[in-house]
Coordinates of C-alpha atoms in Angstrom, one line a residue:
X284 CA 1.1 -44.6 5.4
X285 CA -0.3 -47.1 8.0
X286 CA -3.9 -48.2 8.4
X287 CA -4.8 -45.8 11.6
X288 CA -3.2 -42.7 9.2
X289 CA -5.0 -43.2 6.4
X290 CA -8.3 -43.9 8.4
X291 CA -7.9 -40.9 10.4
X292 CA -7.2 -39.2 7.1
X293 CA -10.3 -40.3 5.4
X294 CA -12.6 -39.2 9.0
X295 CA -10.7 -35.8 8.3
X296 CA -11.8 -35.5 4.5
X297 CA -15.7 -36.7 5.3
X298 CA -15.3 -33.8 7.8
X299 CA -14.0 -30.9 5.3
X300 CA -16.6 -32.4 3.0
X301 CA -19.3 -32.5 4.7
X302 CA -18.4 -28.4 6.1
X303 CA -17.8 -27.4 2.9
X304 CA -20.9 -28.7 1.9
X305 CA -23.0 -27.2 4.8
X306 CA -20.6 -23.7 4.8
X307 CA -21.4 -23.6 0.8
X308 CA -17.6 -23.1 0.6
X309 CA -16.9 -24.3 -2.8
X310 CA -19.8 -24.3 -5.1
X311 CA -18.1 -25.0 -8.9
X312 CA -14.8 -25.5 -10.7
X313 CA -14.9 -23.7 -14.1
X314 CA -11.7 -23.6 -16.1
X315 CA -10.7 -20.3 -17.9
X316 CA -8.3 -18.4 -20.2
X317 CA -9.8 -14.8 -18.7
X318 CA -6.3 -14.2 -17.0
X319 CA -4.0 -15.0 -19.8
X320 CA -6.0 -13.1 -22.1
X321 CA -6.0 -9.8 -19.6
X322 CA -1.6 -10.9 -19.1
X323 CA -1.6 -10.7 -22.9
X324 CA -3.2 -7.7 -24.2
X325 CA -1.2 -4.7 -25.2
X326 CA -0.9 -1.8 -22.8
X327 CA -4.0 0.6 -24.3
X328 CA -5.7 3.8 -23.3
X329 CA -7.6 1.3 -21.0
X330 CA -5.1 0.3 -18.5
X331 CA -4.1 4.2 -18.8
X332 CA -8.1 4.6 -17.4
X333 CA -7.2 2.1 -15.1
X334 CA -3.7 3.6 -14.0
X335 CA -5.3 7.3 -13.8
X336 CA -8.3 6.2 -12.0
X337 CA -6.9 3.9 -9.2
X338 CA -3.5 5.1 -9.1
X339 CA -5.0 9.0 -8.3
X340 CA -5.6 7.7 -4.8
X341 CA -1.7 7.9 -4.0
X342 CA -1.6 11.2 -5.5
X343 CA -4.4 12.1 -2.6
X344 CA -3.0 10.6 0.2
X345 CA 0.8 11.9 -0.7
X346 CA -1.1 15.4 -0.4
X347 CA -2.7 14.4 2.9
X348 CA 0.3 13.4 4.2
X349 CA 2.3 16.8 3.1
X350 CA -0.4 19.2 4.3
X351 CA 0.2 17.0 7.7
X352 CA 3.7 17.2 7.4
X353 CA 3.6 21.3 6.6
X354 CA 1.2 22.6 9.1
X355 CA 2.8 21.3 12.1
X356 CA 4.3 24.3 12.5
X357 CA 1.8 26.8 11.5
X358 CA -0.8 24.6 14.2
X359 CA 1.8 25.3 16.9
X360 CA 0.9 29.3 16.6
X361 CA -0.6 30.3 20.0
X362 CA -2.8 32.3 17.0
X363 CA -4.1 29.0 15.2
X364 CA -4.9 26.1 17.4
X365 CA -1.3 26.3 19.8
X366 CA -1.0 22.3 19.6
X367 CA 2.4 21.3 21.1
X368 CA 5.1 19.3 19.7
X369 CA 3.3 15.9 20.7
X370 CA -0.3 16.5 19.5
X371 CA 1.5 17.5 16.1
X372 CA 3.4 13.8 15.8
X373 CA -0.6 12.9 16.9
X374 CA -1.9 14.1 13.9
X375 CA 0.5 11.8 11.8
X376 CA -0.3 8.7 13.7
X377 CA -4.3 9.0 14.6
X378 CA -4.2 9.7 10.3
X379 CA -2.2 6.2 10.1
X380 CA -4.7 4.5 12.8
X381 CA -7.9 5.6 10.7
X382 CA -6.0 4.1 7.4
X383 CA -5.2 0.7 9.6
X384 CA -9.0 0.4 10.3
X385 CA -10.0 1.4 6.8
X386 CA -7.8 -1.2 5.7
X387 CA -8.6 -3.9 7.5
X388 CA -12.2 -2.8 6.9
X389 CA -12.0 -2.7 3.4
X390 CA -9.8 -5.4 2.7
X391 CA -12.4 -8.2 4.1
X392 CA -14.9 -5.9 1.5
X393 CA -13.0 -6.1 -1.2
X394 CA -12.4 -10.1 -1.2
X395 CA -16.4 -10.5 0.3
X396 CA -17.7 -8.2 -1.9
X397 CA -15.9 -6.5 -5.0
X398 CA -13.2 -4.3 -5.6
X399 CA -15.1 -1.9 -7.4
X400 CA -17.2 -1.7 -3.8
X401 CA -14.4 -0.6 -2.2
X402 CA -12.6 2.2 -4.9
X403 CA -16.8 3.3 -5.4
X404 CA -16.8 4.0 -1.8
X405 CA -13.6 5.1 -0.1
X406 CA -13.0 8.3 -1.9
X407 CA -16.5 9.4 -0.2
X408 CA -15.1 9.0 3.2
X409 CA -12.1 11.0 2.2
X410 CA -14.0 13.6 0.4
X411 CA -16.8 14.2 3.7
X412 CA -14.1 14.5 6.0
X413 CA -11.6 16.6 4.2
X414 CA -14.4 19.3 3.9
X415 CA -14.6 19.3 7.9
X416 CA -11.3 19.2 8.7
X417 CA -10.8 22.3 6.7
X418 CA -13.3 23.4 9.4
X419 CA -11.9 22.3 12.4
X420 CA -12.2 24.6 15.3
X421 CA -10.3 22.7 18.0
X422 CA -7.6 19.2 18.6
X423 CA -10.8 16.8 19.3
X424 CA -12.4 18.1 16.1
X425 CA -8.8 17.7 14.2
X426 CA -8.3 14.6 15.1
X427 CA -11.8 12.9 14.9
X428 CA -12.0 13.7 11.2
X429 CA -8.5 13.0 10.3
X430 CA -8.8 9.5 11.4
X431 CA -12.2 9.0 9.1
X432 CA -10.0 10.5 6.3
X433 CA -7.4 7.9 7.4
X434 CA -10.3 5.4 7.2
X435 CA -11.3 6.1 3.6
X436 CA -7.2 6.3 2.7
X437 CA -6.4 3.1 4.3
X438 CA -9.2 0.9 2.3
X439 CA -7.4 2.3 -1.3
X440 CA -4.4 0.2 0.1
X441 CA -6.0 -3.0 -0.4
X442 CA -8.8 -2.5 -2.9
X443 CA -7.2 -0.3 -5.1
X444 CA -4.3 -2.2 -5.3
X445 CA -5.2 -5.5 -5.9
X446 CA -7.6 -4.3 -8.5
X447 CA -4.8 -2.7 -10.1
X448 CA -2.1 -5.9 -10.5
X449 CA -5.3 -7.7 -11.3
X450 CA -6.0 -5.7 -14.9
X451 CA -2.3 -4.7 -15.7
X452 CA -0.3 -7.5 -17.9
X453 CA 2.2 -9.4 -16.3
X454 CA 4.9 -8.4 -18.3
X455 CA 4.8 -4.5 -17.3
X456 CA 2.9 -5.0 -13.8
X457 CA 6.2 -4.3 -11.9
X458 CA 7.4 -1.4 -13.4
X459 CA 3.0 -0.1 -13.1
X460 CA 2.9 -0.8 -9.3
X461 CA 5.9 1.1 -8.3
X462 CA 4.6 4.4 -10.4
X463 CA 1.2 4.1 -9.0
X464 CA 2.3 3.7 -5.4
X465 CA 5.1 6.3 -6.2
X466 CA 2.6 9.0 -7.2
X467 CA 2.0 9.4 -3.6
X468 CA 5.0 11.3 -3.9
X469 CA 3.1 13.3 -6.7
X470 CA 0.2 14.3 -4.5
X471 CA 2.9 15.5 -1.7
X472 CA 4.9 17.3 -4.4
X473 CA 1.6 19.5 -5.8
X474 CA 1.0 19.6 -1.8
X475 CA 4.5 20.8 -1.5
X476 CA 4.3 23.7 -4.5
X477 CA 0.9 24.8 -2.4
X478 CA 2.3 25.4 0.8
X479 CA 4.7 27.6 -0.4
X480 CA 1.6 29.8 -1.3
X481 CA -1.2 28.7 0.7
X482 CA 1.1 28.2 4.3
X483 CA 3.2 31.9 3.5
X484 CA 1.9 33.6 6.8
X485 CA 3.0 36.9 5.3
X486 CA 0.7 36.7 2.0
X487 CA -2.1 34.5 3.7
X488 CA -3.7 34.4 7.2
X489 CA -2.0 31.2 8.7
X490 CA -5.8 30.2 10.2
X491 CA -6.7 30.2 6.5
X492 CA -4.2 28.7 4.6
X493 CA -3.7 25.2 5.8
X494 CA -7.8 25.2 5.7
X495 CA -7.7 25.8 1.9
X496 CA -5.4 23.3 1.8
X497 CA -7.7 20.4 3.0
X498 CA -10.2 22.0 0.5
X499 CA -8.0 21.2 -2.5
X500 CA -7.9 17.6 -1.5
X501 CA -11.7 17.1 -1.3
X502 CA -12.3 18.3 -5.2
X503 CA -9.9 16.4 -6.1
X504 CA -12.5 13.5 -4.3
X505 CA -15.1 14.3 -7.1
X506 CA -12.7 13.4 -9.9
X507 CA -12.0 10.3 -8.6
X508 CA -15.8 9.4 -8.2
X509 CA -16.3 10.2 -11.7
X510 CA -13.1 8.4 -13.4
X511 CA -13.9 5.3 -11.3
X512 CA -17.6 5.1 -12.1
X513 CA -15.9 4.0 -15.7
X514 CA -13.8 0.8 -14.3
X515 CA -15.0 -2.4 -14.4
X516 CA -15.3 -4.9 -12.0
X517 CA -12.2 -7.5 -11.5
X518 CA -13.0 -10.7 -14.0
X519 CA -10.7 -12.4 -12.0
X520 CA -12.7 -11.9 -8.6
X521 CA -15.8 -12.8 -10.5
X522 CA -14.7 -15.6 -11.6
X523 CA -13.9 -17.1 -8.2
X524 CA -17.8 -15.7 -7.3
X525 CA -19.9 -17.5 -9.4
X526 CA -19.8 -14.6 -11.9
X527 CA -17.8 -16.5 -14.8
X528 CA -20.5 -15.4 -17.2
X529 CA -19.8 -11.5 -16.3
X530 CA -16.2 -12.3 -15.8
X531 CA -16.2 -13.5 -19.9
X532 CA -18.6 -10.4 -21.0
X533 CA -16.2 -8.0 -19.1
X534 CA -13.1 -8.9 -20.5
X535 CA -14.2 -9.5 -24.0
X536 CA -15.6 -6.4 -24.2
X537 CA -11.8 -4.9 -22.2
X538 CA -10.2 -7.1 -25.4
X539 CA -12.6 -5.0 -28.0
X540 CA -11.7 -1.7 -26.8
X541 CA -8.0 -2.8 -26.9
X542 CA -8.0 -4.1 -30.4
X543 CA -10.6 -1.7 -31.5
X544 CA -12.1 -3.9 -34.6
X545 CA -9.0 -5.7 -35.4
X546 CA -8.7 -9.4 -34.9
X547 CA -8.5 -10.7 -31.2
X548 CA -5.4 -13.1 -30.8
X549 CA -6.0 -16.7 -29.1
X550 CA -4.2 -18.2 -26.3
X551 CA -2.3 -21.1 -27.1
X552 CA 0.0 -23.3 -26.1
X553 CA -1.4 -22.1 -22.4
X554 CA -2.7 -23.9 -19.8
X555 CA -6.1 -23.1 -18.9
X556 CA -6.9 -21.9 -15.6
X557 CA -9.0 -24.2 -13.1
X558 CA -10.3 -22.3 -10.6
X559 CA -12.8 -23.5 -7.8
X560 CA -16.1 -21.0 -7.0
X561 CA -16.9 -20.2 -3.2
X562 CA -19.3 -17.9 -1.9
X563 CA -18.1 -17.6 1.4
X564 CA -14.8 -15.3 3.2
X565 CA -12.1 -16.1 4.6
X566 CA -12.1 -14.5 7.9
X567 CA -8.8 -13.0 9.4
X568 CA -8.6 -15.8 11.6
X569 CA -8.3 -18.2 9.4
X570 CA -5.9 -15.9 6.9
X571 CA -3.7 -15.4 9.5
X572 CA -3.4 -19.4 10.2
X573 CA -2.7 -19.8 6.3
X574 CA -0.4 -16.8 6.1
X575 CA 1.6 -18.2 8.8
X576 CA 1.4 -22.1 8.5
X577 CA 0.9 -21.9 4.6
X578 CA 2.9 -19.4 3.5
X579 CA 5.1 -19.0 6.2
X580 CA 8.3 -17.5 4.4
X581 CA 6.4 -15.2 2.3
X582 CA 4.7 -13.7 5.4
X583 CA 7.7 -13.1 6.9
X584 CA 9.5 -11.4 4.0
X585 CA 5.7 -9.0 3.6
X586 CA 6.1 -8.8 7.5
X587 CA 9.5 -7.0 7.2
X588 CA 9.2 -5.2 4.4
X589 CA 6.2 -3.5 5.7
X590 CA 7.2 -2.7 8.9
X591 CA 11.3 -1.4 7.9
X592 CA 9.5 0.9 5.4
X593 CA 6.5 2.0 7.6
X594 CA 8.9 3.6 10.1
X595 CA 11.5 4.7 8.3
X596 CA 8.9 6.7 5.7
X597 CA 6.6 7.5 8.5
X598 CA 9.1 8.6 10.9
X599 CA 11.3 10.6 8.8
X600 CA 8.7 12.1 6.3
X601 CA 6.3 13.5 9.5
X602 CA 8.7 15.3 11.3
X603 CA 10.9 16.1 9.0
X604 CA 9.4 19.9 9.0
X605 CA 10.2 20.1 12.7
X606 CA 13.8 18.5 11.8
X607 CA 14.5 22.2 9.8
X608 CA 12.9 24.1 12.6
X609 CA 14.3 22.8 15.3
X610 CA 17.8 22.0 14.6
X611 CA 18.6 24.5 11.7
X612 CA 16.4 27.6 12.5
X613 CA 14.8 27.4 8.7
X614 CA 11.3 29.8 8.5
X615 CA 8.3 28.0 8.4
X616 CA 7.6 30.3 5.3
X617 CA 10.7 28.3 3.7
X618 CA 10.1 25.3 4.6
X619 CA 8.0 24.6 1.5
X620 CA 11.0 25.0 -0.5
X621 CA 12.9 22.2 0.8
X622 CA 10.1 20.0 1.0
X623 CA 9.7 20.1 -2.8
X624 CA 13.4 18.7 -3.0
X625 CA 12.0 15.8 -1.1
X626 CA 9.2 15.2 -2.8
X627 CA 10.8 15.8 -6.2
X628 CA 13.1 12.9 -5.6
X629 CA 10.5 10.3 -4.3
X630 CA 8.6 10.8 -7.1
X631 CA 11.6 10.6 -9.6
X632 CA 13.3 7.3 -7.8
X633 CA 9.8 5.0 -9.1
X634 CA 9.7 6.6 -12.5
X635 CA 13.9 6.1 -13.3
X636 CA 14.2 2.9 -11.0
X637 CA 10.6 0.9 -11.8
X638 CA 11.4 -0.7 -15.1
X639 CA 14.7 -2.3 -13.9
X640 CA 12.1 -4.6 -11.3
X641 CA 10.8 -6.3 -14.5
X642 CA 13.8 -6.2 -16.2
X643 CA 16.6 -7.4 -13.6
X644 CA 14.2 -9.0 -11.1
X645 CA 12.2 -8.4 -7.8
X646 CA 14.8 -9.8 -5.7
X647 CA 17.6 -8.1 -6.8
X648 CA 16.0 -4.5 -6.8
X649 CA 14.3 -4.9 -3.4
X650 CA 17.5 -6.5 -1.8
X651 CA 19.5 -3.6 -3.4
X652 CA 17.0 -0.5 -2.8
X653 CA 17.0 -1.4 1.3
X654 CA 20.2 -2.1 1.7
X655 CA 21.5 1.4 -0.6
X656 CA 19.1 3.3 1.2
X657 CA 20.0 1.9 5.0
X658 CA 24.0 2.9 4.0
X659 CA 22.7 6.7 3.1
X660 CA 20.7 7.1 5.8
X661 CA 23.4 6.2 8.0
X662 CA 25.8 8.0 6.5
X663 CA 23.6 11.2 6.9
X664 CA 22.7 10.7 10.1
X665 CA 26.3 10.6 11.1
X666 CA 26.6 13.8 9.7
X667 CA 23.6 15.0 11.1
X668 CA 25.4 14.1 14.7
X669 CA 28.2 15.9 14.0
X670 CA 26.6 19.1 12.9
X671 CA 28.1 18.8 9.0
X672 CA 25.1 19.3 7.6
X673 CA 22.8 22.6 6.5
X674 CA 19.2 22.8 5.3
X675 CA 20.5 22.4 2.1
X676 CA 23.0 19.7 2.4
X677 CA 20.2 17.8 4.9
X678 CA 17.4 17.8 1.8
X679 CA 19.6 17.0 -0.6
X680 CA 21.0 14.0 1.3
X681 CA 17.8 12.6 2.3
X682 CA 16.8 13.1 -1.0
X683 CA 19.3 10.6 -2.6
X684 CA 18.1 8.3 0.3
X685 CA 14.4 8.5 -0.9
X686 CA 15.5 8.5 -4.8
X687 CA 16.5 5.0 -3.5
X688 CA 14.2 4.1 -0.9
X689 CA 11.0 5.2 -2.4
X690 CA 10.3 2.4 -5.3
X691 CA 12.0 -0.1 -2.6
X692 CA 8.8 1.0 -0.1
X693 CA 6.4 0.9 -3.3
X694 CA 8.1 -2.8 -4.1
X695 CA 6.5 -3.9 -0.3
X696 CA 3.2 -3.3 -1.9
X697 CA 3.7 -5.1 -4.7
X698 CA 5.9 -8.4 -3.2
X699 CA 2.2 -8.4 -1.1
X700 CA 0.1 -8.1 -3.6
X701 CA 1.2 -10.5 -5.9
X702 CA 2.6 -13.6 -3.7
X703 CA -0.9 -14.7 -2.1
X704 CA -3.4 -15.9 -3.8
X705 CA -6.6 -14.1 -5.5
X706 CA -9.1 -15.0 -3.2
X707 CA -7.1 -13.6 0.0
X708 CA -5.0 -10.8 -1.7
X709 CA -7.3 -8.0 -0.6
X710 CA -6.8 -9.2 3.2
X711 CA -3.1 -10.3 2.4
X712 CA -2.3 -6.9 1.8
X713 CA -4.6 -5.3 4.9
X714 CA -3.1 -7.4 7.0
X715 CA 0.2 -6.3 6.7
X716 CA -0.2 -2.7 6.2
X717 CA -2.4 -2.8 9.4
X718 CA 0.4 -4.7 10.9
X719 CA 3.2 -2.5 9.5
X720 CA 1.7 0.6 9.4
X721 CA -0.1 -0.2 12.6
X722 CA 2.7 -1.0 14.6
X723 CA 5.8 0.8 13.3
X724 CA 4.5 3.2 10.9
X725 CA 2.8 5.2 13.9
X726 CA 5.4 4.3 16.2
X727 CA 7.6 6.2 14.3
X728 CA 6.0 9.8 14.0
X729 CA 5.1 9.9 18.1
X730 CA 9.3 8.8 18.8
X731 CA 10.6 10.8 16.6
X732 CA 8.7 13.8 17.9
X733 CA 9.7 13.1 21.4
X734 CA 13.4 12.7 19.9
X735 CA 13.3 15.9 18.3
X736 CA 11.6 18.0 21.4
X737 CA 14.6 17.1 23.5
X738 CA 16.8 19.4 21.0
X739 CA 19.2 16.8 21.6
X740 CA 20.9 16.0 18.3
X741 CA 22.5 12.8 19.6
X742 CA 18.8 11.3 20.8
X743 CA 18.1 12.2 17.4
X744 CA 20.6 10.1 16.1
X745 CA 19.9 7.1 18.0
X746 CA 16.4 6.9 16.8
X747 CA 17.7 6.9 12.9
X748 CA 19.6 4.2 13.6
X749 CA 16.8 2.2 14.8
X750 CA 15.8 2.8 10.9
X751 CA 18.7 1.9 9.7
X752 CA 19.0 -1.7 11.3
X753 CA 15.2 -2.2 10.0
X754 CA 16.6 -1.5 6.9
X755 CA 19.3 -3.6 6.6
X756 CA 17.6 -6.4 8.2
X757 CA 14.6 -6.3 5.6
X758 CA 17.9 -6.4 2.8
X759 CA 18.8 -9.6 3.9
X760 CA 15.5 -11.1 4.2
X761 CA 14.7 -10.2 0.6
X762 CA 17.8 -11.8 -0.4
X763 CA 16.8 -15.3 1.6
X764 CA 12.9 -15.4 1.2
X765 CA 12.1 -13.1 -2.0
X766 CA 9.9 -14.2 -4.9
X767 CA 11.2 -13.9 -8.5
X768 CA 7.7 -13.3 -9.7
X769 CA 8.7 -10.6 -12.8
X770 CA 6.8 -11.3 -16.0
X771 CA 4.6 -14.1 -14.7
X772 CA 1.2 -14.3 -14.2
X773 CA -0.3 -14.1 -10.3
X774 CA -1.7 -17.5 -10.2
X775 CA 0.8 -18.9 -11.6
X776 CA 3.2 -16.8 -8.5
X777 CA 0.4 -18.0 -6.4
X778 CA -1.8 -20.5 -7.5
X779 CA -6.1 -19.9 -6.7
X780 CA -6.3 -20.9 -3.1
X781 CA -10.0 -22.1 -3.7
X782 CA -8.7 -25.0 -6.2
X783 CA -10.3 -27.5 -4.2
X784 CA -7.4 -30.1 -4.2
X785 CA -5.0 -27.6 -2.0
X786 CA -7.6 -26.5 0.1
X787 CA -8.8 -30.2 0.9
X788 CA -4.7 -31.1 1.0
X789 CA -3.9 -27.6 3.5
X790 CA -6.9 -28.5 5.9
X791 CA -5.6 -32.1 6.0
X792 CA -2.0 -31.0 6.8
X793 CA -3.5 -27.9 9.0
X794 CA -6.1 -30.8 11.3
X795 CA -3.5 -33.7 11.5
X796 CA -0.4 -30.9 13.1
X797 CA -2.7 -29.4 15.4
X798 CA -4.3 -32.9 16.7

């Protein structure tokens, strides 16, 4: 290095130090064991707390979804609010817009402030505005409340689950993820099972049913409250916020009810953690220059995965009710039926499939999931084109597609979550949901209505293959850019980005390129 480079070099480091001093950005180093010891506990009735308590939150919004799904139909009525075929594909998206804000929202929350902030207070947007949808008298009304229910939905996504890779031992965190995100498809299977009863127009007045239906969803709001109230904060986020002393009390007294009375095991042979303390965010704009300067490739590969999954889930899963009325005459009073076949199988492909990303590997199963599920889809769609298929035939192809698909789409949220570091995970994952599900994901619903009101089975067609390519595409990335993170612990997958030797080293590099 010559003598102007390492001045200039030196200016910048008396400039970061002298910022960080006067921002109060890093405050302490402590060095820790607390997140080998939470990788190395047995699974217990605590992480079951921990599962059952976060993890209810895809149970909610997979019911959500359904009920949005179902009632397009039974909205259409000239009898209940006579919405047309676009305002229905409306609901879907404004619901994915008020979940982009949420997220976004929440994410900076959750890193700023706590996760437990953020899974204490999301369920009470989605609770408040449940119970007015179900009294929604017009469109405006409709739509208002379903994007605050989108709002509460959409913070979940980040809070909930970085909280949740940040209790759950490496070894098993894989196979955890993909069930918790896959219980979506829980939620929209009971929400499936109801509509058969709840959206019959010949048992039930259809102005009543789909109203009940939001009622359902906000009791289920209460539970949550009360499970959560139980959950600790993250001893990993407090560690990074001047809260090692709570961090150590929390986790001790996690090992105590694990072991109940018996010995607790030391870590050894294990490299302690050091870990620099900060007490101030990282704002979007300066994640997004670390995102995409730091972590280029792994920003890419969250990027794609997001957005293939987004549109292929969103798209297909919001119309798929108009799909069976439209181009095979099924009864809105049947269509309950075949949506339980779809559900069924999205909720069986994480349970079967969700092991095998611990045991064979991230890359592998991601890779594989995409591309299986892009050659299905296609294949079905072809079908679809040529008028092969029935009601019957059309469920049960689409529901080997989303056997497949579905722990691929959970594996997006798990790639995110675990290949940034702790102190930007929360935001990591907000930003690319928001991105994903912001762009593609409500996209998606508005096309493929439009597609499906032309009756034209060949427009149709053209927009499935749009989901296809995204598919394959995101395949391939996965195979060049994905992360063997199985069995290993997050900072060591991505190490804390507050250790103040790589943030001193990424401003350096990040200064000198842009001068």
């Amino acid at each position: 290095m010559s003598t102007k480079d390492e001045t200039k070099e030196k200016e910048i480091l008396l400039t970061i130090d002298r910022k960080q001093n006067d921002d109060l950005y890093i405050t302490g180093v402590v060095t820790t064991h607390l997140a080998s010891r939470l990788d190395h506990l047995p699974f217990s009735k605590f992480h079951i707390l921990v599962i059952s308590a976060l993890g209810i939150s895809w149970i909610l919004d997979g019911l959500e979804v359904m009920i949005i799904g179902a009632i397009g139909t039974i909205l259409a009525r000239k009898d209940v609010l006579g919405l047309s075929d676009l305002e229905i594909g409306l609901i879907g998206t404004t619901y994915l817009i008020g979940a982009v804000i949420g997220s976004l929202v929440f994410g900076w929350i959750s890193d700023r402030y706590g996760r437990k902030k953020v899974f204490m207070t999301c369920p009470i947007f989605y609770l408040a505005a449940s119970i007015f949808i179900a009294f929604s008298m017009n469109f405006p009304w409709l739509i208002f409340f379903n994007i605050v229910m989108g709002f509460g939905i959409g913070g979940e996504y980040s809070g909930v689950n970085s909280a949740v890779n940040e209790f759950i031992p490496s070894r098993i965190r894989g196979r955890v993820n993909i069930i918790v995100n896959g219980s979506y498809w829980l939620g929209a299977t009971l929400g499936s099972i109801a509509s058969l009863f709840l959206l019959n127009t010949e048992k039930i007045n259809p102005n009543l049913g789909w109203r009940i239906f939001f009622g359902i969803g906000s009791t289920m709001g209460i539970v949550i409250l009360f499970l959560r109230s139980k959950i600790p904060e993250s001893p990993r986020w407090l560690v990074t916020h001047n809260k090692s002393e709570m961090a150590e009390e929390i986790v001790l007294q996690i090992e105590q009810w694990v072991y109940k009375g018996r010995v607790i095991p030391e870590i050894i042979n294990k490299t302690p953690l050091k870990i620099s303390q900060t007490n101030k965010p990282i704002g979007y704009k300066r994640i997004a220059k670390i995102l995409f300067y730091k972590f280029r490739k792994r920003s890419i590969l969250g990027l794609i995965l997001m957005l293939s999954q987004a549109f292929m889930y969103n798209a297909l899963f919001f119309t798929y009710a108009l799909v069976l009325k439209r181009f095979y005459n099924v009864n809105e009073n049947e269509l309950g039926y075949y949506l339980l076949g779809f559900c069924i199988a999205n909720f069986i492909g994480p349970l079967v499939l969700s092991s095998l990303f611990d045991i064979i590997g991230r890359k592998i199963m991601i890779s594989l999931t995409y591309f299986v599920s892009s050659l299905i889809l296609l294949l079905s769609s072809f079908l679809f084109l040529k008028n092969k298929l029935s009601p019957l035939t059309q469920t049960i192809y689409w529901g080997a597609l989303f056997f497949v698909a579905s722990p691929g789409a959970s594996a997006a949220y798990l790639t995110i979550s675990e290949i940034f570091p702790l102190e930007i995970r929360s935001l990591s994952i907000s930003f690319f949901y928001s991105l994903g599900t912001g762009t593609a994901g409500t996209i998606g619903p508005v096309l493929f209505s439009k597609l499906i009101s032309t009756h034209n089975r060949t427009n149709l067609f053209f927009g499935y293959l749009v989901a296809v390519c995204l598919m394959f595409v995101a395949a391939i990335v996965e195979i060049f850019f994905g992360i063997s993170s199985e069995g290993k612990g997050l900072e060591e997958i991505a190490k804390p980005l507050s250790d103040i030797l790589n943030v001193r080293q990424f401003d350096i590099e990040d200064k000198i390129k842009l001068e």
